[in-house]
CSV table of C-alpha atoms and ligand atoms in Angstrom, one decimal:
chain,number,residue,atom,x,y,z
A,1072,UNK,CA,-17.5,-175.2,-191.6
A,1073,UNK,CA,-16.8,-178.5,-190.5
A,1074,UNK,CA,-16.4,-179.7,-186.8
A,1075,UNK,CA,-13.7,-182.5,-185.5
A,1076,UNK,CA,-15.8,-185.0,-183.9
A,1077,UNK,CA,-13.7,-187.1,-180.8
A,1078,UNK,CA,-14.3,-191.0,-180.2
A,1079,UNK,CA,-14.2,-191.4,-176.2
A,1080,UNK,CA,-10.8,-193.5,-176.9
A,1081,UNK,CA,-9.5,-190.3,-178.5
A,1082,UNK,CA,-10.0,-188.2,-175.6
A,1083,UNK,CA,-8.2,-190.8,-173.2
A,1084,UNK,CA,-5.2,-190.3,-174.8
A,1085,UNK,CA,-2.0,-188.3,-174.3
A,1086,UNK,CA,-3.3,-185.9,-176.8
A,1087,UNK,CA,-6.0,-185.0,-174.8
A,1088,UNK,CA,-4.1,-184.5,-171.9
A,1089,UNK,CA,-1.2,-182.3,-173.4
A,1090,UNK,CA,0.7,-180.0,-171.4
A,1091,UNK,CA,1.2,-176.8,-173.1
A,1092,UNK,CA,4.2,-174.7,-172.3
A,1093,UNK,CA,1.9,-172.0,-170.1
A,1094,UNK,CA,-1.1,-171.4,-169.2
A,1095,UNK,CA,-3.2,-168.0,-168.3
A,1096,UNK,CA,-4.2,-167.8,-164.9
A,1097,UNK,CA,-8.0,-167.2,-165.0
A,1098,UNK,CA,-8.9,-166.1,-161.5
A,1099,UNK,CA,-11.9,-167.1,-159.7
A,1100,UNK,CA,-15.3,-166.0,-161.7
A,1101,UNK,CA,-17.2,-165.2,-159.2
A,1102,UNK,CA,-14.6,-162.2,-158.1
A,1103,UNK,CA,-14.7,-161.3,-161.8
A,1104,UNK,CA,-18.0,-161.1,-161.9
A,1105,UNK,CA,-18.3,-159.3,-158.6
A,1106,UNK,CA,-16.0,-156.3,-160.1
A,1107,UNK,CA,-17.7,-156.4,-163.6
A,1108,UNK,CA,-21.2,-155.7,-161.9
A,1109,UNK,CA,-19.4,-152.9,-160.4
A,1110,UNK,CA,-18.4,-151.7,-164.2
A,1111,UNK,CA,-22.2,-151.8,-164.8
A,1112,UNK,CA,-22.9,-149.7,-161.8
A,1113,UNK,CA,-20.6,-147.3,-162.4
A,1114,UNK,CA,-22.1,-147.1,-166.5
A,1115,UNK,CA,-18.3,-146.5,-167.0
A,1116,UNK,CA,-16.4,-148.6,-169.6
A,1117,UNK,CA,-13.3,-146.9,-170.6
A,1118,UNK,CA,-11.0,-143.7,-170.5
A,1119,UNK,CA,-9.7,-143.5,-167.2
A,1120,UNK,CA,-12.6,-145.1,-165.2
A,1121,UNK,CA,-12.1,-145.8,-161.6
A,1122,UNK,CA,-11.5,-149.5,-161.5
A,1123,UNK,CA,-8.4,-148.8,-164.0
A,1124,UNK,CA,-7.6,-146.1,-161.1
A,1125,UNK,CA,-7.9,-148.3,-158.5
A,1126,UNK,CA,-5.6,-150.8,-160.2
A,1127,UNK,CA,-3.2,-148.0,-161.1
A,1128,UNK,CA,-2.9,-146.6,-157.2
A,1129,UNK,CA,-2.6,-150.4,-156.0
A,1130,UNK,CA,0.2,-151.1,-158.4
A,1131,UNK,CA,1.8,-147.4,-157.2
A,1132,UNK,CA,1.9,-148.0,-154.1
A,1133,UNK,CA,3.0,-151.8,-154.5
A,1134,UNK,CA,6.5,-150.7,-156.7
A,1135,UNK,CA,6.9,-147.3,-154.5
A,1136,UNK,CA,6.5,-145.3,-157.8
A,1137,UNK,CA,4.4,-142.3,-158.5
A,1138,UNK,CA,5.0,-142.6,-162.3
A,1139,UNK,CA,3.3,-145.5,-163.3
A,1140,UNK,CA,1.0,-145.4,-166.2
A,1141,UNK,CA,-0.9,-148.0,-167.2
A,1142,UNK,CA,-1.8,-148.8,-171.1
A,1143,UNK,CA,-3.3,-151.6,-173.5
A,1144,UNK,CA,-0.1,-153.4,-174.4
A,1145,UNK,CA,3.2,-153.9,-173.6
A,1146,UNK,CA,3.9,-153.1,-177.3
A,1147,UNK,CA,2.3,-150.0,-176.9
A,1148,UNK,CA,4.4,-149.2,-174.0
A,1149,UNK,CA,7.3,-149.6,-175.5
A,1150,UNK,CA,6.3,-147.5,-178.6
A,1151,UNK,CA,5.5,-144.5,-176.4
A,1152,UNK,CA,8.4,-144.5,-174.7
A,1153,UNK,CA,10.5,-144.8,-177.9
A,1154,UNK,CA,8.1,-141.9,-179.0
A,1155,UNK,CA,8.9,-139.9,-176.2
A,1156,UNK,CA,12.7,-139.7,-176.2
A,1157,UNK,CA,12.3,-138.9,-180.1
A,1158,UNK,CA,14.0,-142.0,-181.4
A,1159,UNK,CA,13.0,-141.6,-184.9
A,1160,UNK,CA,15.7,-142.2,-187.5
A,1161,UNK,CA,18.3,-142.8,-183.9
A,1162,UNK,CA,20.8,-145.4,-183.4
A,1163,UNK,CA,19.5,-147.5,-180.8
A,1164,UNK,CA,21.2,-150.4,-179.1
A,1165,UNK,CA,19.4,-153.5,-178.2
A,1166,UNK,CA,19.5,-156.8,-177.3
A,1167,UNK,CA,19.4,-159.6,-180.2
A,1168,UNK,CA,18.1,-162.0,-178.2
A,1169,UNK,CA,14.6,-160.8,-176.8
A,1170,UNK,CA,10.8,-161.1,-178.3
A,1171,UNK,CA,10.8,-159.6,-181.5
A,1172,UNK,CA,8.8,-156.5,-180.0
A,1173,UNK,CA,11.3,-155.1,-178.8
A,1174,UNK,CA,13.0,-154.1,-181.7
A,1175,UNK,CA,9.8,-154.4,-184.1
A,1176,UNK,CA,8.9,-151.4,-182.1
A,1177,UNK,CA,12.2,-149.7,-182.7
A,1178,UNK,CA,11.7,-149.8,-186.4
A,1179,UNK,CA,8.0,-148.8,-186.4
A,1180,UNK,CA,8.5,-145.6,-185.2
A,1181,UNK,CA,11.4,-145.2,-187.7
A,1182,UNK,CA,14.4,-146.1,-185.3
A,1183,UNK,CA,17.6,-147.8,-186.4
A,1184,UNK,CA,18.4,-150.7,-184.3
A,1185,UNK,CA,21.6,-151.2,-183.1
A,1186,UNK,CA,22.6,-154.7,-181.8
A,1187,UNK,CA,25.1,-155.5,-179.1
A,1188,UNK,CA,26.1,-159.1,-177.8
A,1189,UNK,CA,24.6,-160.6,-174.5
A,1190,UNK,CA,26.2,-162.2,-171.5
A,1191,UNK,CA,26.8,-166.0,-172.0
A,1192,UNK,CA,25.4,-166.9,-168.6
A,1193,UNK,CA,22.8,-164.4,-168.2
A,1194,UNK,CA,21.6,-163.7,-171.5
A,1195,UNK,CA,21.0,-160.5,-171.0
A,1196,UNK,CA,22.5,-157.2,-172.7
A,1197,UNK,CA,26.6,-157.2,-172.1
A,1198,UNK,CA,27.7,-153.6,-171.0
A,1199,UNK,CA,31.3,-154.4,-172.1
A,1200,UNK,CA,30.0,-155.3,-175.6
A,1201,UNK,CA,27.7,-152.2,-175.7
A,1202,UNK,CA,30.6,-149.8,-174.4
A,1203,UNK,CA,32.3,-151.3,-177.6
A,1204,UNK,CA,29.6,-150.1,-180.0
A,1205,UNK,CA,29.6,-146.7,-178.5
A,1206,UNK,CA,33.2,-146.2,-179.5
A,1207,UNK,CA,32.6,-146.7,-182.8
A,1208,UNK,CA,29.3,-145.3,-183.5
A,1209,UNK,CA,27.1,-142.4,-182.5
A,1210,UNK,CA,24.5,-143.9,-180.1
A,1211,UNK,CA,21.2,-142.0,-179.2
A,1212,UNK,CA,19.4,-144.6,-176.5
A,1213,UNK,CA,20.1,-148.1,-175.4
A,1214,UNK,CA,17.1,-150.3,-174.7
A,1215,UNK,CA,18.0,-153.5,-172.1
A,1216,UNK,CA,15.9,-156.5,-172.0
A,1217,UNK,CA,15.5,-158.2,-168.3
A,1218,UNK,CA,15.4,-161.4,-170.0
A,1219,UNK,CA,13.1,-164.3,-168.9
A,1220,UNK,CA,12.5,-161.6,-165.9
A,1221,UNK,CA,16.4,-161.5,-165.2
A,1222,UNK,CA,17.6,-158.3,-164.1
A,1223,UNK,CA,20.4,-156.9,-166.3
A,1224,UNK,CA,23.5,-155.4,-165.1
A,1225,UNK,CA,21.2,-152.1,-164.3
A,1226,UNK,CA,24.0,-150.6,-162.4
A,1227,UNK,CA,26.3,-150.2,-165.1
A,1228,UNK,CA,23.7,-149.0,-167.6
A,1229,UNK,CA,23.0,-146.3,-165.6
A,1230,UNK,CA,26.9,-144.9,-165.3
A,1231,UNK,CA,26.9,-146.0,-169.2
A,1232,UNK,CA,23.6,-143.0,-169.5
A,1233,UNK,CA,25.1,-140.7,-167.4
A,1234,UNK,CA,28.4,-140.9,-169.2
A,1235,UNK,CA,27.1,-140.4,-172.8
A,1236,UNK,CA,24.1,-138.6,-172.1
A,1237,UNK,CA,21.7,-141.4,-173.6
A,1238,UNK,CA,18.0,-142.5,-172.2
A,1239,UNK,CA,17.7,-146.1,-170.9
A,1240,UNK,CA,14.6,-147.4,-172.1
A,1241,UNK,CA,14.2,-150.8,-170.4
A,1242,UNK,CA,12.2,-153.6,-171.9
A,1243,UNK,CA,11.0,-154.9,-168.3
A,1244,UNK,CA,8.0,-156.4,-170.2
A,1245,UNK,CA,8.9,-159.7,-168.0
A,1246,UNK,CA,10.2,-158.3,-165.1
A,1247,UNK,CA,7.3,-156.8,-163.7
A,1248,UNK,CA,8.3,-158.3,-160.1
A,1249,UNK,CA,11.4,-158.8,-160.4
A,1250,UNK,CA,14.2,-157.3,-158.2
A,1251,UNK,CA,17.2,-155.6,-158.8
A,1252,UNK,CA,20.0,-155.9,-155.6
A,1253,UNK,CA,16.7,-156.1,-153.6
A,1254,UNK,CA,15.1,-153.2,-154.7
A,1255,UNK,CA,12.5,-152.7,-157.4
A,1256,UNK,CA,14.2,-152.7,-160.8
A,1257,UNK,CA,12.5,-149.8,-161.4
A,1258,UNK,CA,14.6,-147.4,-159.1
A,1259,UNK,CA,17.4,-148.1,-162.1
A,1260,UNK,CA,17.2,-146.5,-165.6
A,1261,UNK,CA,14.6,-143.5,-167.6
A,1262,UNK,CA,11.6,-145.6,-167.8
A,1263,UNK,CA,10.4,-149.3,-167.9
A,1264,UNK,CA,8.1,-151.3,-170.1
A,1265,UNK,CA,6.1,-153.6,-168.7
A,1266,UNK,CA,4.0,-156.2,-170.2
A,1267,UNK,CA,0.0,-157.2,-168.7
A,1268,UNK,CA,-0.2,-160.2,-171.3
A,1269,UNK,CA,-2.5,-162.8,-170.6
A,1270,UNK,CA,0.8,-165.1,-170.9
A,1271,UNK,CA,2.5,-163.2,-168.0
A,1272,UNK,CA,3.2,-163.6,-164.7
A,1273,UNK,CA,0.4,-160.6,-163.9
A,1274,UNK,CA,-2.2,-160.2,-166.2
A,1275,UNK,CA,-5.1,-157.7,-167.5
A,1276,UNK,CA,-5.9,-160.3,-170.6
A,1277,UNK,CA,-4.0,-157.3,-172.9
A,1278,UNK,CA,-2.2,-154.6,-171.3
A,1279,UNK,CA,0.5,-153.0,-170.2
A,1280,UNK,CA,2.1,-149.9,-168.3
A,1281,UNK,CA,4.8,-147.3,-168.4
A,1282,UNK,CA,7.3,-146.3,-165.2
A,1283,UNK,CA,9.0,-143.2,-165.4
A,1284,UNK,CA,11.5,-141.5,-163.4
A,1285,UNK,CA,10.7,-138.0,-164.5
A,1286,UNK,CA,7.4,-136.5,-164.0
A,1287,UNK,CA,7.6,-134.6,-166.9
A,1288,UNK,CA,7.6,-137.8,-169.4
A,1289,UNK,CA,4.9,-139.3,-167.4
A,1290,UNK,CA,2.8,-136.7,-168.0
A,1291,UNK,CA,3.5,-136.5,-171.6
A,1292,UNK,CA,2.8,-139.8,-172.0
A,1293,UNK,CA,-0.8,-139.0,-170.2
A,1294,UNK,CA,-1.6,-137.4,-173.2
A,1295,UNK,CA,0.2,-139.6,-175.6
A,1296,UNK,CA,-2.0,-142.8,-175.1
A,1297,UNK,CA,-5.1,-140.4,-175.5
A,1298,UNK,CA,-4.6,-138.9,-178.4
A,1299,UNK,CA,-1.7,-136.3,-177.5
A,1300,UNK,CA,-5.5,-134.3,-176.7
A,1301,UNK,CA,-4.6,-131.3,-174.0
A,1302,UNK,CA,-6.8,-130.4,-170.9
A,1303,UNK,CA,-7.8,-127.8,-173.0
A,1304,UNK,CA,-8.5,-130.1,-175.8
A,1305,UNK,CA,-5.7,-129.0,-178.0
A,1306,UNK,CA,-3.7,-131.4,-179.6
A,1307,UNK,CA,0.1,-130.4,-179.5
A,1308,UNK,CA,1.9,-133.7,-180.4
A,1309,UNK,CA,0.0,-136.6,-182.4
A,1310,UNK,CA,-0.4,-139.4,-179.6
A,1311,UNK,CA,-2.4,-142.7,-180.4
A,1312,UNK,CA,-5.4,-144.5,-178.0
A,1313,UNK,CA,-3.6,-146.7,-176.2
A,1314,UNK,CA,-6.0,-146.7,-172.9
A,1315,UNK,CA,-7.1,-149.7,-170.9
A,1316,UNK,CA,-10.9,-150.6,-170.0
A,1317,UNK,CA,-12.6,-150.9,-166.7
A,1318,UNK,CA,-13.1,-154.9,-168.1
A,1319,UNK,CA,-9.2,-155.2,-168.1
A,1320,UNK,CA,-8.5,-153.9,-165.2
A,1321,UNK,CA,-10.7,-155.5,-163.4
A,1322,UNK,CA,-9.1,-158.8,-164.8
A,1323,UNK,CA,-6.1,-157.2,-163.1
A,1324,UNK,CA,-7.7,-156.5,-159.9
A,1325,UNK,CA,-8.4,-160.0,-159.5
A,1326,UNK,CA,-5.0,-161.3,-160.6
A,1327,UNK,CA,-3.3,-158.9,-158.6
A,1328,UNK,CA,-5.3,-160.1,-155.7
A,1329,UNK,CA,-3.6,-163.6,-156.0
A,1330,UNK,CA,-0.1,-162.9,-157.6
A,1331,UNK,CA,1.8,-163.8,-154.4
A,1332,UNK,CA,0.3,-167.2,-154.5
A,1333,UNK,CA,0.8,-167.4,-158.5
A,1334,UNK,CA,4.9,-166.2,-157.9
A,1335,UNK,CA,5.0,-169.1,-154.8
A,1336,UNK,CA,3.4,-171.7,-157.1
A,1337,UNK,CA,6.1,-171.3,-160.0
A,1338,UNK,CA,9.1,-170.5,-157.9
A,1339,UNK,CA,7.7,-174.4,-156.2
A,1340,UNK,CA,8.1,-176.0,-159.8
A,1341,UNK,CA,11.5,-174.2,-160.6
A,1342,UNK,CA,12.6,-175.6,-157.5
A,1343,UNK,CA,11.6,-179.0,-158.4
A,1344,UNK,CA,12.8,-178.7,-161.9
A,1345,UNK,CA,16.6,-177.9,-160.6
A,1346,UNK,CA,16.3,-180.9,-158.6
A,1347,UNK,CA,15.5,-183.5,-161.1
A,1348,UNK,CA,17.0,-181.8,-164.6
A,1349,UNK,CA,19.4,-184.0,-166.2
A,1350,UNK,CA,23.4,-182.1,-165.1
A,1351,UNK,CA,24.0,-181.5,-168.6
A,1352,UNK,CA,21.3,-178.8,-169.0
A,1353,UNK,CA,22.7,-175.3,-167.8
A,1354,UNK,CA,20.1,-172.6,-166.2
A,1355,UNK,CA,20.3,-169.0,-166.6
A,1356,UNK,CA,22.9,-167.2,-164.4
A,1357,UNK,CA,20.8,-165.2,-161.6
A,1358,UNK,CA,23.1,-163.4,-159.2
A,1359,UNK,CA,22.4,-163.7,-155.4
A,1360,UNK,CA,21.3,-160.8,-154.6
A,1361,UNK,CA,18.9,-160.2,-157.3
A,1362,UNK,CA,14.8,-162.1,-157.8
A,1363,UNK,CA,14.2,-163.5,-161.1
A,1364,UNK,CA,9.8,-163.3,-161.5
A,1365,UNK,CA,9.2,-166.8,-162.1
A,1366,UNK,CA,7.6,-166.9,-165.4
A,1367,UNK,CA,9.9,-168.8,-167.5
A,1368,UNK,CA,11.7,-172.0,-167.3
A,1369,UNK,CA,14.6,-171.6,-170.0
A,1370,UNK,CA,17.3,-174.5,-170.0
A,1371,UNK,CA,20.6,-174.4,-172.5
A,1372,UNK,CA,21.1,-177.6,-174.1
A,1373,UNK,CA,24.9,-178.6,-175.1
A,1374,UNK,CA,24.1,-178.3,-178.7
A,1375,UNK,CA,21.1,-178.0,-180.9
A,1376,UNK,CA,20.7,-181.5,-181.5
A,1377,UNK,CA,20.0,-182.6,-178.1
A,1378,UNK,CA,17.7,-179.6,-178.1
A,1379,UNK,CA,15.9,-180.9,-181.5
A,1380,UNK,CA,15.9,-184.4,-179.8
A,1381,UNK,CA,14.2,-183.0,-176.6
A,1382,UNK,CA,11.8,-180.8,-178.5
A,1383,UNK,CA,11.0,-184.1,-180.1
A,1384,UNK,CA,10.8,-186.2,-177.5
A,1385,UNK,CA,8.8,-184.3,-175.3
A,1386,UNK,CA,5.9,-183.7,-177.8
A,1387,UNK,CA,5.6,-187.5,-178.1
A,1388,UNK,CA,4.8,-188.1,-174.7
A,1389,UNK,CA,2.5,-184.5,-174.8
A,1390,UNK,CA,4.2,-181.9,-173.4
A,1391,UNK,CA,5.0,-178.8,-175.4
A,1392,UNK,CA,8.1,-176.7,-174.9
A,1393,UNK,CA,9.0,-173.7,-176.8
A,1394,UNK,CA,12.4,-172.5,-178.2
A,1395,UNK,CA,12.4,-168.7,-176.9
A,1396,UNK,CA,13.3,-166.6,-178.7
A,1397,UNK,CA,14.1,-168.4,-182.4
A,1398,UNK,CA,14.5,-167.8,-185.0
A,1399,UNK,CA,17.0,-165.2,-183.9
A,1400,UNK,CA,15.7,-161.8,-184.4
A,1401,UNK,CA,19.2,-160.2,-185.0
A,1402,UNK,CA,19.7,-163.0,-187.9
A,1403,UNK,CA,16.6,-161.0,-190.2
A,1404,UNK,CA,17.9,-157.2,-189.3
A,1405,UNK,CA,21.5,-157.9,-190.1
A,1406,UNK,CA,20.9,-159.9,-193.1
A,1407,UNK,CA,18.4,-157.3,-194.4
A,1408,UNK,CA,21.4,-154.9,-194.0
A,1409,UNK,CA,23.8,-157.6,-196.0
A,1410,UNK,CA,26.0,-158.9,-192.9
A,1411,UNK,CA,27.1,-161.3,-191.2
A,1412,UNK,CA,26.3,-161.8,-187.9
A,1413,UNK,CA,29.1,-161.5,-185.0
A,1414,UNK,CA,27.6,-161.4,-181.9
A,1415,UNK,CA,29.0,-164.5,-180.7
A,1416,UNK,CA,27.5,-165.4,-177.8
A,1417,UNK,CA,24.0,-164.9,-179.1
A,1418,UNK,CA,24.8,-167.1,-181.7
A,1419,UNK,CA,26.0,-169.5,-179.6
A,1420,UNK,CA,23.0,-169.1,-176.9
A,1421,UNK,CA,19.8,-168.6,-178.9
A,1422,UNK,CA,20.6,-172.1,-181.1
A,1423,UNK,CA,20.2,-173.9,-177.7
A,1424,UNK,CA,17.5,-172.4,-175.1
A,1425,UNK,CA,13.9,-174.3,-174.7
A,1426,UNK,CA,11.4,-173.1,-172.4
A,1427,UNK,CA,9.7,-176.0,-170.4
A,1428,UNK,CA,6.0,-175.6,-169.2
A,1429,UNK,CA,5.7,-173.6,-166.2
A,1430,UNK,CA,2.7,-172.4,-164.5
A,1431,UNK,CA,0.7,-171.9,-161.4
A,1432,UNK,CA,-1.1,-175.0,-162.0
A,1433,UNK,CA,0.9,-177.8,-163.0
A,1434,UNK,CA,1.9,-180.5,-160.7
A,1435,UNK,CA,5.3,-181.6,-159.0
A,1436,UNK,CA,4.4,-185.0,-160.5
A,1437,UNK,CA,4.4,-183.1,-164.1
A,1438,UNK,CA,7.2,-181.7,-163.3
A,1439,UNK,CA,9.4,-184.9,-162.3
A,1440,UNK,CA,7.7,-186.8,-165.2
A,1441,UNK,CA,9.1,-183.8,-167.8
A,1442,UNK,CA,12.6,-184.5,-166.4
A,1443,UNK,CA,12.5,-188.1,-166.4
A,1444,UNK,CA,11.5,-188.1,-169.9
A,1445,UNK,CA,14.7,-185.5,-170.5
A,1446,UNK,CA,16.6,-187.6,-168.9
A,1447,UNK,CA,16.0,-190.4,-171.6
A,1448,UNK,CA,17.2,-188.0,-174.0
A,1449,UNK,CA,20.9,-187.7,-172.9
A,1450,UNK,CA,21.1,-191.8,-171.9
B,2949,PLP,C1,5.5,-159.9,-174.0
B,2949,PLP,C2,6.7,-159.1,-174.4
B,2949,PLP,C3,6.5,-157.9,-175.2
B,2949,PLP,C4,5.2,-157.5,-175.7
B,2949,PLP,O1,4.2,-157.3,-174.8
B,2949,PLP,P1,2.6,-157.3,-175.3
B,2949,PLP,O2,1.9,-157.0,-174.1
B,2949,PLP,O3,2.4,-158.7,-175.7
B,2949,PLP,O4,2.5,-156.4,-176.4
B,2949,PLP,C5,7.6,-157.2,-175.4
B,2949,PLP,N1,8.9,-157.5,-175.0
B,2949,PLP,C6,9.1,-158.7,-174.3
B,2949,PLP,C7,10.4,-159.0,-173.9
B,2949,PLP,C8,8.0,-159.5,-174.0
B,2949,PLP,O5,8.2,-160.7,-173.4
């Protein structure tokens, strides 16, 4: 194995002060450690141990929800849930424009996904587009995406559920705090998928959790993520492990602890970034009455080539940005199936997002120095 060796002159420059596009928060390690000596007191490292309990009632009580399970991935979550409202060999419509995940997920359990277009300005899920699809084709479940943390047009998906009788399964994976018409988006829809990645907004390192609205999914789901094993140690349905540790959770204790501070700390630098971007860079369409969790900083570029140029531009100077979500997932499933895409505005949309850095810790300075440097781009 060889080792890269760095000359002191090497160090000093931009490459060794790079700004990558986001940053884990790692919370203080003395309170780590303090909750992790607990974990050896307790001689309790997984399956349901009372840190992961604690974590679980603290998060209950914070979303007013009694159906909150919490598992090791948002991946996971997602794979219950599509598990749980038997989605195998369904028709399920999605959003092309989302983390691949989503619809990975879909197809793992044996699911056909379904694509409908987005909302030009929002970029989430368009009901008009997805009433569209279920004229012409027998739908099972839809499955939103609260894109970037943006809360989709939840009102409307829930008369579209009611109307044909379908779950809505909602990728919330980024919207753990985010608010729909000032309430938790969580009051809206069958059940949510969150994500507990170390890249989000709250983190457990890995992780992840479930919000029902029926008590009777919730606790099948109990069972799922252990097995499908009964009280009586039968097992009824096949589940899979999909449990979180005492070590995870208390990772989550700790970043829970400080996640107000984290949320003011990015909303700061989207503030900032508004100010100083360059007018021809567009930001995704949040209506007023709705909060947006801070964990992204998305802007639309006129065309791809200012985008490429950007991308380009940025990197020289340091700074990394990252074209979420590209290539477009929707582009590999159709062309597997032979056609041509026509979802228009995701076409048009996903050619010309980048995500700029944003996290707790980076500096208005950094911020004002990345749109200077975007300004250069368009003079
Ligand atoms: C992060 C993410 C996932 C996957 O969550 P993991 O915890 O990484 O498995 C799924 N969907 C979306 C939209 C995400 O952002």
């Amino acid at each position: 194995m060889t080792c890269k060796t760095f000359k002191i002159s090497e160090l000093n420059d931009s490459s060794a002060q790079q700004i990558p596009v986001t940053r884990p928060y790692f919370p203080p390690i003395e309170k780590y450690t303090r909750l992790v000596e607990n974990v050896y007191e307790n001689g309790w490292l997984t399956n349901g141990g009372p840190v992961l309990d604690e974590l679980t009632q603290r998060l209950k009580q914070k979303f007013q929800t009694e159906h909150l399970l919490i598992v090791n991935n948002g991946t996971s979550a997602l794979q219950i849930a599509y598990k749980i409202f038997n989605l195998e060999n369904k028709n399920v419509i999605t959003s092309p424009y989302t983390f691949p995940a989503t619809a990975t997920a879909l197809q793992w359990i044996g699911a056909n996904v379904v694509h409908a277009d987005i909302c030009p300005d929002t970029w989430n899920l368009d009901s008009k587009s997805v009433r569209q699809v279920l004229e012409n084709q027998k739908i099972d479940a839809i499955v939103p995406v609260n894109i970037f943390g943006n809360p989709c047009n939840l009102a409307e998906f829930e008369k579209i559920g009611k109307e044909f009788n379908i779950p809505i399964i909602y990728d919330s994976a980024q919207a753990l705090l985010s608010k729909y018409q000032n309430q938790p988006i969580f009051n809206f829809g069958d059940v949510h998928c969150v994500s507990f990645h170390a890249t989000k907004l709250f983190h457990t390192v890995e992780g992840g959790a479930l919000i029902f609205k029926n008590k009777q999914d919730y606790e099948t789901a109990q069972k799922l993520i252990n097995f499908g094993i009964e009280s009586n140690g039968e097992v009824l349905i096949p589940g899979t492990n999909a449990k979180l540790s005492e070590l995870h959770a208390a990772m989550g204790i700790c970043v829970l602890n400080d996640v107000d501070m984290l949320v003011q700390m990015r909303s700061d630098n989207i503030q900032t970034y508004k100010q100083h971007l360059p007018k021809q860079l567009q930001f995704q369409k949040i209506n007023e009455s709705d909060f947006t969790a801070p964990m992204y900083m998305p802007v639309l570029f006129p065309n791809e080539q200012f985008l490429l140029k950007a991308e380009k531009h940025l990197a020289k100077s340091g700074i990394l940005s990252r074209r979420y979500f590209y290539p477009r997932n929707h582009k590999f499933l159709l062309e597997d199936q032979g056609i041509v895409s026509n979802l228009r505005n995701c076409d048009s949309v996903s050619n010309r997002i980048l995500c700029l850095p944003l996290m707790h810790d980076l500096k208005e300075s950094e911020v004002v120095y990345i749109c200077n440097l975007l300004h250069e781009v368009f003079s």
